[in-house]
Coordinates of C-alpha atoms in Angstrom, one line a residue:
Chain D
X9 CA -12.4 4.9 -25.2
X10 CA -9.2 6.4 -25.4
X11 CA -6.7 6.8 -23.0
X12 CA -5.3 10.1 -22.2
X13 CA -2.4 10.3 -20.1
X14 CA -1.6 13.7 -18.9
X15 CA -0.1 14.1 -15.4
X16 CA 3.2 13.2 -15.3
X17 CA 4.0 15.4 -12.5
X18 CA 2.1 12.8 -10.1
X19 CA 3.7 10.0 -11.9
X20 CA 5.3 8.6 -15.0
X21 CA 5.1 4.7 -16.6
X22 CA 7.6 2.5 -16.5
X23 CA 9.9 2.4 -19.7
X24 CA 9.7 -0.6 -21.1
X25 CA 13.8 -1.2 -21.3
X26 CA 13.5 0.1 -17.7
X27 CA 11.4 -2.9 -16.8
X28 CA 13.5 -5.3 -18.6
X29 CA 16.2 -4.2 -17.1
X30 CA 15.2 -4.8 -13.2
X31 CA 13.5 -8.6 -14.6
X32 CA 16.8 -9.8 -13.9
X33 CA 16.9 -8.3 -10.3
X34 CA 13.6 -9.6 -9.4
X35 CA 14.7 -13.5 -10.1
X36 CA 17.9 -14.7 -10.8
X37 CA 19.8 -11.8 -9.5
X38 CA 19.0 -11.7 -6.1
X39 CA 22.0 -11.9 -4.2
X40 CA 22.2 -9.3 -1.4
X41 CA 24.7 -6.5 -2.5
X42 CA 26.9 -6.5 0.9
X43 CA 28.1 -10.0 0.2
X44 CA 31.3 -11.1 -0.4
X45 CA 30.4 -13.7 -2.0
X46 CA 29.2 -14.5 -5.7
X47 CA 25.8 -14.3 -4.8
X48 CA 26.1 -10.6 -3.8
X49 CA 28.7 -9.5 -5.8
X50 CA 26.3 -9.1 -9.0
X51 CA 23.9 -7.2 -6.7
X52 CA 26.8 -4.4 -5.8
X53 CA 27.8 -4.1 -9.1
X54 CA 24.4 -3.7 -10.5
X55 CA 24.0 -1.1 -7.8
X56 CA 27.0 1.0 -8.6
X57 CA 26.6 1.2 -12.3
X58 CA 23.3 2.4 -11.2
X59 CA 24.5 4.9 -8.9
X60 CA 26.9 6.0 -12.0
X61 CA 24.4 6.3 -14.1
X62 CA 22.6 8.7 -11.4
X63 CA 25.5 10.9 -11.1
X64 CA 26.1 11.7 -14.7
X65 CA 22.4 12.7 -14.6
X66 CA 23.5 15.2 -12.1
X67 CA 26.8 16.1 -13.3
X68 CA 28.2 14.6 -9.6
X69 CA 30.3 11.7 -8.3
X70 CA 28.9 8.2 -7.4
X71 CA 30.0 8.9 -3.9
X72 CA 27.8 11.6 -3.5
X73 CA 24.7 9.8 -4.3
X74 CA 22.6 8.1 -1.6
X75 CA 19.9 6.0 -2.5
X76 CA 16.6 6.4 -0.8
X77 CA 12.9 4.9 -1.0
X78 CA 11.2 7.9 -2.4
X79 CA 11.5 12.0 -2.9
X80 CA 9.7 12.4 0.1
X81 CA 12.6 10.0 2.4
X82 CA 15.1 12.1 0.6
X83 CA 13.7 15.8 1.8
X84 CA 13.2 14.4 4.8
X85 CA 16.6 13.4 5.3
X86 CA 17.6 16.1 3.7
X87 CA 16.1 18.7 5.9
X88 CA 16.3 16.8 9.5
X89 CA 19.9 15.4 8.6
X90 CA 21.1 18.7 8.4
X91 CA 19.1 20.2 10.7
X92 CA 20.2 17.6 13.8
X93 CA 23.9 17.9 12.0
X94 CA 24.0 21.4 12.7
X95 CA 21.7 22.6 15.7
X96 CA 24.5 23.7 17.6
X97 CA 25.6 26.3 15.0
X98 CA 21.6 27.3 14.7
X99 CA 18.3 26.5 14.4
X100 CA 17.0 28.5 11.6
X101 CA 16.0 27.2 8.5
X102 CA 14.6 29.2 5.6
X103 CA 12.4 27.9 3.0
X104 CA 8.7 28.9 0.7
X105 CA 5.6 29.0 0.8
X106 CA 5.0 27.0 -1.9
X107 CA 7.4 23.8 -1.1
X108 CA 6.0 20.2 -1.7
X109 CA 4.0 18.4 1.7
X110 CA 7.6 16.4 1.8
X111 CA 9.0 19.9 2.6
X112 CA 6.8 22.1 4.1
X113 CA 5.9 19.5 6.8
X114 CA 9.2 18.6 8.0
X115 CA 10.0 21.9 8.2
X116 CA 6.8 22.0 10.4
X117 CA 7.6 18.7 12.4
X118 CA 11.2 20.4 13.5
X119 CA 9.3 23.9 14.5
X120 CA 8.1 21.3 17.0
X121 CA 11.4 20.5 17.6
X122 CA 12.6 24.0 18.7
X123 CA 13.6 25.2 14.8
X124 CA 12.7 28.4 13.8
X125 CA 11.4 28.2 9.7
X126 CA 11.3 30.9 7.6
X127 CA 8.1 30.2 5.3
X128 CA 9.4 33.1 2.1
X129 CA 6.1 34.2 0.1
X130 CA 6.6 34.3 -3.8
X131 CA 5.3 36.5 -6.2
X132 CA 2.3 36.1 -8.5
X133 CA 4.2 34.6 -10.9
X134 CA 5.3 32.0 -8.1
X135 CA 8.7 33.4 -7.6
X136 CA 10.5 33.9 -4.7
X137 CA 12.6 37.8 -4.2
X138 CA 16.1 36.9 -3.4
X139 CA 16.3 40.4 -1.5
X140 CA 13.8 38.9 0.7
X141 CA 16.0 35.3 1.2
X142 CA 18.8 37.8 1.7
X143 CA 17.3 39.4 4.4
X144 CA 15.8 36.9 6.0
X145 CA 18.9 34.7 7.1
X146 CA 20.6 35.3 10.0
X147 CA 23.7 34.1 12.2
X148 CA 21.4 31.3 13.1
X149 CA 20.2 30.0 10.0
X150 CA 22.1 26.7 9.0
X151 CA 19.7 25.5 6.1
X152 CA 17.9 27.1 2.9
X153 CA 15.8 24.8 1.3
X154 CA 14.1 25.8 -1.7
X155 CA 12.7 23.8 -4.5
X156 CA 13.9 23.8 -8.5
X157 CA 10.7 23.5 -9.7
X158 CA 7.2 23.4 -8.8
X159 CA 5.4 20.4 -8.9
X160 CA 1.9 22.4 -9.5
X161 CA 2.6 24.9 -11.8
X162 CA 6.2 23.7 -13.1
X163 CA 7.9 27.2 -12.3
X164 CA 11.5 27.0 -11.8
X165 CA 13.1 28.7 -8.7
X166 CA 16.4 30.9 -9.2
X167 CA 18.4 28.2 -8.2
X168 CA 22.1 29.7 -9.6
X169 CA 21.0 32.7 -7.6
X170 CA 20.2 31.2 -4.0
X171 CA 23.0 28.4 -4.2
X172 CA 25.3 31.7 -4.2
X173 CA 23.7 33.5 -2.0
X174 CA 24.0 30.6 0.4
X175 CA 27.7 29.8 -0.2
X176 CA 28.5 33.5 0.1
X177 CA 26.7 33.0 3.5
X178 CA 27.8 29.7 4.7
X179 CA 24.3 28.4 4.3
X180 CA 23.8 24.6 3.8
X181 CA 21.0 25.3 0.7
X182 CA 19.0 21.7 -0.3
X183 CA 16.8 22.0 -3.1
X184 CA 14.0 19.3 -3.8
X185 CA 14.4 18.7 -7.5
X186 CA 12.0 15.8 -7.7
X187 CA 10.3 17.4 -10.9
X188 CA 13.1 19.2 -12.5
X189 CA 15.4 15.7 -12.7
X190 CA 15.0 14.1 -16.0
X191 CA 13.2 17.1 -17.4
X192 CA 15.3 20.0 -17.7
X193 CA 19.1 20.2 -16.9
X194 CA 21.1 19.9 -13.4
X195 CA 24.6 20.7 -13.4
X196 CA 25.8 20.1 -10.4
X197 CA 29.3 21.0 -11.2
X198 CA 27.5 24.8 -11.6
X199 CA 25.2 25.5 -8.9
X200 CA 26.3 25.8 -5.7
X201 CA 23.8 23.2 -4.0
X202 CA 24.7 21.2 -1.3
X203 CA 21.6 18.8 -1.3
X204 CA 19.5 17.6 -3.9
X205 CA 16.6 15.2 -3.6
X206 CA 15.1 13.4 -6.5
X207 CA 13.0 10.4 -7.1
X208 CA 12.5 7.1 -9.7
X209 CA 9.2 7.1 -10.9
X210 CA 8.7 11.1 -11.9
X211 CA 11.5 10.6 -14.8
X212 CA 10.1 6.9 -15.9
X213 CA 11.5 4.7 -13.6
X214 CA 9.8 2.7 -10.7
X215 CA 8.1 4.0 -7.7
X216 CA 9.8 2.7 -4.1
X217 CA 13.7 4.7 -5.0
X218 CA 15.0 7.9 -4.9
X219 CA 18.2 9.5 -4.3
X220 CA 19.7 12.3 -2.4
X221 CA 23.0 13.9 -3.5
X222 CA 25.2 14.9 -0.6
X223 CA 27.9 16.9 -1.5
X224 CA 31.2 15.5 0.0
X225 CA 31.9 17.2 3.1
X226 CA 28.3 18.4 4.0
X227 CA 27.4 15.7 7.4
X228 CA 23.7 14.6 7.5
X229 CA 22.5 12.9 10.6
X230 CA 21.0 9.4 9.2
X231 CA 17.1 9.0 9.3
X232 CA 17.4 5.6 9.1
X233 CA 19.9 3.6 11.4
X234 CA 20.8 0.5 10.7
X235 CA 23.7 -1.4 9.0
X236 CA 26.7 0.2 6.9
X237 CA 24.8 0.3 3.9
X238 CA 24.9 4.0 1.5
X239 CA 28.4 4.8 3.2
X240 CA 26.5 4.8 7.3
X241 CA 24.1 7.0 5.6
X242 CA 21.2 5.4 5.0
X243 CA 20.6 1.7 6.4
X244 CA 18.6 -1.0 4.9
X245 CA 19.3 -3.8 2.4
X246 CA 19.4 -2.0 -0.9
X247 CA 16.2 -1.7 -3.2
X248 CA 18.4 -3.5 -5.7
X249 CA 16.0 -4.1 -8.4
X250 CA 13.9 -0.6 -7.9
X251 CA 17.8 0.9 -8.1
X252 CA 18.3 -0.7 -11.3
X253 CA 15.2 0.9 -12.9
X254 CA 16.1 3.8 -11.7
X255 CA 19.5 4.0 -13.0
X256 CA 18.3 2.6 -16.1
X257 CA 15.5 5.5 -16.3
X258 CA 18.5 8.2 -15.8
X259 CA 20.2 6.9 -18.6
X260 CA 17.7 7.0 -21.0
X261 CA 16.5 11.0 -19.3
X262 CA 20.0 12.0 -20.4
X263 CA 20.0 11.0 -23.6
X264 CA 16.6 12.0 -24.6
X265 CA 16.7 15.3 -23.0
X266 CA 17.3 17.9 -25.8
X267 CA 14.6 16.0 -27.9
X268 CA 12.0 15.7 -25.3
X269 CA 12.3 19.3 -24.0
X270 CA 11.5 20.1 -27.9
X271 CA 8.7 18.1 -28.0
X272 CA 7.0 19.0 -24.8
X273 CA 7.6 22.7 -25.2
X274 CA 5.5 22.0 -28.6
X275 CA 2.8 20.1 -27.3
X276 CA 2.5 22.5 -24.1
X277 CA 2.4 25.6 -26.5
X278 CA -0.6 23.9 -28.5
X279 CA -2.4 22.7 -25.3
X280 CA -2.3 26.4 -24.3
X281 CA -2.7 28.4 -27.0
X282 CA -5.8 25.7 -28.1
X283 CA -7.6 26.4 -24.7
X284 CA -7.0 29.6 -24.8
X285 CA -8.4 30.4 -28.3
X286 CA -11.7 28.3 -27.0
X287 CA -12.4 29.0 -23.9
X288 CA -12.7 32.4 -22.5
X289 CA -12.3 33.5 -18.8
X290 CA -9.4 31.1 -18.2
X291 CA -6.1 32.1 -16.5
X292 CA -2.6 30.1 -16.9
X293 CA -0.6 30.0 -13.7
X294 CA 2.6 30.6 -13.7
X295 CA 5.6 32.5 -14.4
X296 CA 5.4 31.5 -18.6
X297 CA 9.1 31.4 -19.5
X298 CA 10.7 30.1 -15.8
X299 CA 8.5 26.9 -16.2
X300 CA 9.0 23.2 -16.7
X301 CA 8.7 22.5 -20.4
X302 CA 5.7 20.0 -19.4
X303 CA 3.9 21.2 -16.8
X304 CA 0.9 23.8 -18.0
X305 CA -1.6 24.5 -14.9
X306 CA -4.4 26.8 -15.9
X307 CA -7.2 27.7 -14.0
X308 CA -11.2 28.1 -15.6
X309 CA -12.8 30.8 -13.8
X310 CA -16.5 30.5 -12.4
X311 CA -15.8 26.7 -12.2
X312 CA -14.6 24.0 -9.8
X313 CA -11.7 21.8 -10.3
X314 CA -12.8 18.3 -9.8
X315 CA -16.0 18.9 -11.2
X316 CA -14.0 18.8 -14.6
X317 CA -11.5 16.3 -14.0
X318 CA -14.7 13.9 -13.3
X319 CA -15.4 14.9 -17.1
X320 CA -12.4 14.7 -18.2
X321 CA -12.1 11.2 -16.9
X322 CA -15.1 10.5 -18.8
X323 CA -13.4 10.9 -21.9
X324 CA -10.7 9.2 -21.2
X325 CA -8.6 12.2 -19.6
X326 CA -6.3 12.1 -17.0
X327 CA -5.4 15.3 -14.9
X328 CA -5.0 17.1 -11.8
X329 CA -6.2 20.0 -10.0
X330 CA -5.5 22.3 -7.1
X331 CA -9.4 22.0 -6.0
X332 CA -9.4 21.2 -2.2
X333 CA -11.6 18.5 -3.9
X334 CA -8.9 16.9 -4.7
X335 CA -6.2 16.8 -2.2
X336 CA -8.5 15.7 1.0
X337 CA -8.4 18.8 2.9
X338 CA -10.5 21.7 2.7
X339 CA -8.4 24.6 1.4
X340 CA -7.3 24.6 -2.5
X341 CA -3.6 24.4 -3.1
X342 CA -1.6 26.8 -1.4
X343 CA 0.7 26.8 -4.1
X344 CA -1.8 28.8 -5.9
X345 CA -3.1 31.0 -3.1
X346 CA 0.6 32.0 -2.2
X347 CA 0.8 33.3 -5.8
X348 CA -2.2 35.7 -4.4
X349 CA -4.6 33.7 -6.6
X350 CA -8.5 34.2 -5.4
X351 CA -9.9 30.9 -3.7
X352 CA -12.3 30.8 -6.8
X353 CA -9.5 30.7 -9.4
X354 CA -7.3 28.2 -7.2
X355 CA -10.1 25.5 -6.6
X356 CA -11.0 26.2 -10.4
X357 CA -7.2 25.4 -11.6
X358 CA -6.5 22.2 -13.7
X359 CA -2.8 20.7 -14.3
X360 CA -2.2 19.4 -17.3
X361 CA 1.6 17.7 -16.8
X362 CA 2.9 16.1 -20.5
X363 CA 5.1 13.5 -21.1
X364 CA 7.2 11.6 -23.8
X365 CA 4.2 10.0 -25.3
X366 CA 1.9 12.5 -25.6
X367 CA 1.1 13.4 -29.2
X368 CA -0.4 16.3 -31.0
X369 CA -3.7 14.4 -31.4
X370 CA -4.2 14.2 -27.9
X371 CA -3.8 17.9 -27.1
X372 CA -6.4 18.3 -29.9
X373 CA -8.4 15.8 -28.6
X374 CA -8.6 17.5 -25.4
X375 CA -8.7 20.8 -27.0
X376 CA -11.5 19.5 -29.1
X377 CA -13.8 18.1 -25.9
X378 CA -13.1 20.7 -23.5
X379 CA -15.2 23.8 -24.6
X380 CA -18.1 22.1 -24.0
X381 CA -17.3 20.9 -20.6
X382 CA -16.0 24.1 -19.6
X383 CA -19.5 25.5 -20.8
X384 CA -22.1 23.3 -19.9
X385 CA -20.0 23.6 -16.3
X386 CA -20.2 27.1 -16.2
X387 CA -23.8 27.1 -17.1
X388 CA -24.5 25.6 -13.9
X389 CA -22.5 27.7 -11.8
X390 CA -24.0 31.0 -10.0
X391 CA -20.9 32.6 -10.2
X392 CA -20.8 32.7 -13.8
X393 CA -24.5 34.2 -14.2
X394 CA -23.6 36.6 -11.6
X395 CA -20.1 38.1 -13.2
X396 CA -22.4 38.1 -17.0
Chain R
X13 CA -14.4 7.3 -5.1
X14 CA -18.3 8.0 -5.5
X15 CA -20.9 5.9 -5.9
X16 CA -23.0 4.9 -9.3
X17 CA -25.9 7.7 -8.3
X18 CA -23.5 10.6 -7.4
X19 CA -21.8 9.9 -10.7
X20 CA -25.8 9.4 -12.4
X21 CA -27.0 13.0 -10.8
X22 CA -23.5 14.6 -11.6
X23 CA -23.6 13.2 -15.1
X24 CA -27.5 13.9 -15.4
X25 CA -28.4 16.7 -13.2
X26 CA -31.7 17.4 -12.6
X27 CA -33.7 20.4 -12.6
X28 CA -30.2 23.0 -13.4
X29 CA -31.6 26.7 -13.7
X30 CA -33.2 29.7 -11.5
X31 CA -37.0 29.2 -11.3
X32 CA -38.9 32.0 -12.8
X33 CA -40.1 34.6 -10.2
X34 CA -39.3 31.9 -7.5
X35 CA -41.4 32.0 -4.4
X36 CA -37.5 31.8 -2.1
X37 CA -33.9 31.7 -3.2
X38 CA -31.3 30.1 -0.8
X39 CA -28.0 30.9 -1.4
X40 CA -25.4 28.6 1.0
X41 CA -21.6 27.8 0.6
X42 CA -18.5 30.4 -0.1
X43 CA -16.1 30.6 -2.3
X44 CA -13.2 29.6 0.4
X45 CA -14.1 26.0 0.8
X46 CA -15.3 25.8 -3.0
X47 CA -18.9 25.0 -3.1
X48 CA -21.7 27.7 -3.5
X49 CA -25.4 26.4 -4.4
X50 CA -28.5 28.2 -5.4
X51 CA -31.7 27.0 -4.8
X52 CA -35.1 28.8 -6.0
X53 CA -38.3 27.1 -5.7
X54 CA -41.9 28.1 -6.1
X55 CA -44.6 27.6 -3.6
X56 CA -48.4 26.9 -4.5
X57 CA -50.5 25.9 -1.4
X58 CA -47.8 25.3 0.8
X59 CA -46.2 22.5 -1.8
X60 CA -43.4 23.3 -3.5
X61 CA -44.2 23.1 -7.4
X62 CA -40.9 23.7 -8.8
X63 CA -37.1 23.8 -7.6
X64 CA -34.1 24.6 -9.7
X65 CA -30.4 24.8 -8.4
X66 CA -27.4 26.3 -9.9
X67 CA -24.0 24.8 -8.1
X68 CA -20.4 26.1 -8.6
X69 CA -18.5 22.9 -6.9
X70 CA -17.4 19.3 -7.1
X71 CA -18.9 16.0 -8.0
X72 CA -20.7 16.0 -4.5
X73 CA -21.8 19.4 -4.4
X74 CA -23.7 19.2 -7.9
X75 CA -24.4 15.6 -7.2
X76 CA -26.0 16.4 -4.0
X77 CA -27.9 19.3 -5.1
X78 CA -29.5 17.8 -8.0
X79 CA -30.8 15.1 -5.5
X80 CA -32.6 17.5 -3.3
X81 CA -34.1 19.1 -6.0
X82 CA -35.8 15.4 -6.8
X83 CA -36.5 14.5 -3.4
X84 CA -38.4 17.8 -2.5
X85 CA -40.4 18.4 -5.8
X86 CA -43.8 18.1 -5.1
X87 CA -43.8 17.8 -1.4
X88 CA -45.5 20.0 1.2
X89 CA -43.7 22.8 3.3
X90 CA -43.8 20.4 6.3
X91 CA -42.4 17.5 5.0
X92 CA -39.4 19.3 3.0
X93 CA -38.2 20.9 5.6
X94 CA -37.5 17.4 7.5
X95 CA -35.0 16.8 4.7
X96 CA -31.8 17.0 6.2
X97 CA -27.9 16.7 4.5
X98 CA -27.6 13.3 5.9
X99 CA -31.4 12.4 3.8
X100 CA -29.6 13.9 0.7
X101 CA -26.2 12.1 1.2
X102 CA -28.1 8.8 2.2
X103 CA -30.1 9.1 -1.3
X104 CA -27.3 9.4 -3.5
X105 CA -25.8 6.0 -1.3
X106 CA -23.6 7.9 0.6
X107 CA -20.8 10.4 -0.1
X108 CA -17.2 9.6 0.9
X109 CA -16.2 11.0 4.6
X110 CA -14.1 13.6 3.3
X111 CA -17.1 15.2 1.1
X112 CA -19.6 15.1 4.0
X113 CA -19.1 18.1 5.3
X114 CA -17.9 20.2 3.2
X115 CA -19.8 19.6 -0.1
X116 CA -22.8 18.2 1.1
X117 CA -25.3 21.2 2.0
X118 CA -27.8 20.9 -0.8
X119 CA -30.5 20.4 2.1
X120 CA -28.8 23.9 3.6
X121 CA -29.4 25.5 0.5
X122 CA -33.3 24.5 0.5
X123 CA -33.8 25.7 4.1
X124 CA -32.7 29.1 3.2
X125 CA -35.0 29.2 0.7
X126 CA -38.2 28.0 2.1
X127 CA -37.1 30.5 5.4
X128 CA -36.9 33.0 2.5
X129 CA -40.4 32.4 1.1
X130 CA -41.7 32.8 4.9
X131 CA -40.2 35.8 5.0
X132 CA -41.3 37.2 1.9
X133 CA -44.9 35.9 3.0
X134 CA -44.6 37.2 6.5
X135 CA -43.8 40.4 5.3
X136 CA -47.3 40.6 2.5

């Protein structure tokens, strides 16, 4: 059976010059970078060009970047850093409705803490009104943190927009731009953002790094104490191999931007316009311009999400889906029901994330096997008898 | 994450459809937690001849509906109403924790619709 690799937004595979460059790091190399001597002094090298190779991703400087274990260490840094940093200027933080878990429950944890959060609801097209952020912060709020793009649906928050807002309003703004980094553009150099998180293994590197850019000047409280590693800002020997594959995987996003954005955009365009020419009563979710080039998240009406990613998987297809099914609690994916979807069309919503080796014959594949899922599906649902 | 006979009866469902002029319909689940079933069955001499079951809902929910239509085909009144979730979910060798409350209510489904036949007899 073939397989079918379509969700990139959960994770990516390892490149294979990526890999071959950590080998080293895993054997031979294994000095530990804050060593003088020449055991470690391969290690710190390796680790800078690596933290070079980040920056240029992100249009910073080395010594902005802090390496972390994951996107989730990174917002949670991010958000309590600051947060701690600052509480005696305020303690109100704005963010969405529609932030990752990482996001949304630290935000949630410091409301525990005696933070007040500011949870803004988007539109239907999952966008947030920057009258409403406007409105919403006060003398007291020290921290907007909203993210660049949406991990379900791939819609891209007005990031140019609320970075000046929140310079013209002395707001600290983080953004979590664990699926926008490697994908689409981040000039750092352009948008006024004073926090950035991203992490390794969405943009083809390994899983176990991240980093979080710091702009110089803006004073985080560390979440990990320790030793003097990251500048005092983040203790722990380094992940020196993990950091390696990760700078590696920067690189290579760089480079191959322009061309992958082209071929995604393609392959997303045929994906949708396919399904949508076969299958009736289906709804993509989204705004449709303001959208990963990648990401395509579109829900089947009268029937439930993990019912078809069980068939898909059949076939050899691997996706995702906003069912409750799917994400161990019992509500569908809030990211959905905050764009003012009904319960039916959120637990009925598949992602589809793309990646560089995704071909055309896939989408037809897929194209090809899922009318009849979609019908023999809906032929068992009560819903579907009812609406016909 | 599910077990060879959830992934046989989700596969293979048994007995998908309405029943012709069923004898009771149950109708159990809502939209919010993403499982609705449908159960008609027709009753000759207290014994349930037929069941059918329409499902809108995951791999357990259509799994677990299919089973019940097996397990009470045939049987009298008495005995199908003993059939509980946990006989359903125990049939199909289990159902993982998460699924066991919220997708397994096949045996809910077919309560409501032999309570429905009583009705419609009580009322005759």
């Amino acid at each position: 059976m073939n397989k079918i690799y379509f969700d990139h937004n959960a994770t990516t595979p390892v490149l294979d010059e990526v890999f071959e460059a950590m080998v080293p790091f895993l054997k031979e190399q294994w000095g530990n970078p804050s060593s003088i001597h020449w055991a470690g002094r391969g290690t710190r090298k390796a680790v800078e060009d690596a933290r070079e190779s980040v920056a240029r991703l992100l249009n910073c400087t080395p010594l902005e970047i802090i390496f972390t274990s994951s996107g989730t260490e990174g917002d949670n840094h991010a958000i309590k850093g600051l947060a701690y940093a600052k509480k005696d200027k305020g303690n109100h933080i704005i963010t969405t409705k529609v932030e990752h878990p990482a996001v949304l429950n630290t935000c949630k944890h410091l409301q525990k803490d005696g933070f007040d959060v500011t949870y803004l609801d988007v539109d239907t097209d999952g966008l947030i009104d920057l009258n409403a952020l406007k409105s919403a912060i006060t003398p007291r709020t020290i921290l907007i943190t909203v993210m660049f793009a949406n991990n379900e649906t791939g819609v891209l928050s007005p990031i140019k927009e609320i970075g000046d807002i929140a310079k013209e309003k002395g707001v600290t703004f983080h953004t979590d731009a664990v699926q926008a980094a490697g994908k689409i553009p981040i000039d750092l150099q352009k948008l006024n953002i004073d926090l950035l998180t991203i992490s390794g293994h969405k943009l083809y590197g390994p899983k176990g790094v991240g980093a979080l850019f710091a702009r110089r000047g803006v004073r985080l409280v560390p979440l990990i104490h320790g030793g003097h590693h990251e500048r005092n800002r983040r203790g722990g020997t380094e992940n020196v191999a993990g950091i390696v594959g990760f700078g590696k995987a920067c690189d290579i996003a760089l480079k191959d931007m322009d061309r992958e954005i082209t071929h995604l955009k393609a392959l997303r365009e045929r994906l949708e316009k396919g399904i949508a020419e076969k299958i009736p009563h289906i709804k993509v979710n989204g705004h449709l311009e303001k959208r990963l080039p990648n990401t395509a998240n579109i829900s089947f009406e009268f029937v439930e999400g993990e019912s078809l990613l069980l068939n898909l998987d059949m076939k050899g297809i691997a996706a995702s889906s906003g069912s409750a099914c799917t994400s161990g609690s019992l509500e569908p994916s809030h990211v959905l029901l905050a764009m003012s979807l009904s319960h039916e069309l959120s637990h009925g919503s598949v992602r589809f994330s793309l990646g560089k080796s995704n071909t055309a014959g896939e989408i037809d594949y897929l194209i090809e096997i899922m009318p009849p899922i979609v019908e023999r599906m809906r032929s068992m649902s009560p819903l579907y008898a009812a609406a016909k | 994450m599910y077990s060879e006979k959830v992934m046989d009866h989700f596969s293979n469902p048994r007995n998908v459809g309405e029943v012709e002029n069923p004898s009771g319909t149950g109708m159990v689940g809502n939209p919010a937690c993403g499982d609705i079933m449908k159960l008609t069955i027709k009753v000759e001499n207290d014994k349930i001849t037929d069941v059918k079951f329409k499902t809108f809902g995951c791999g357990a929910a259509i799994a677990t509906s299919s089973m019940v239509t097996e397990l009470v085909k045939g049987k009298d009144l008495t005995e199908a109403e003993k059939i509980s979730n946990a006989t359903v979910a125990e049939a199909l060798d289990g159902l993982p924790p998460v699924k066991m409350h919220c997708s397994n209510l096949a045996a809910d489904a077919l309560h409501s619709a032999i309570e429905d036949y009583k009705k419609k007899q009580g009322a005759k």
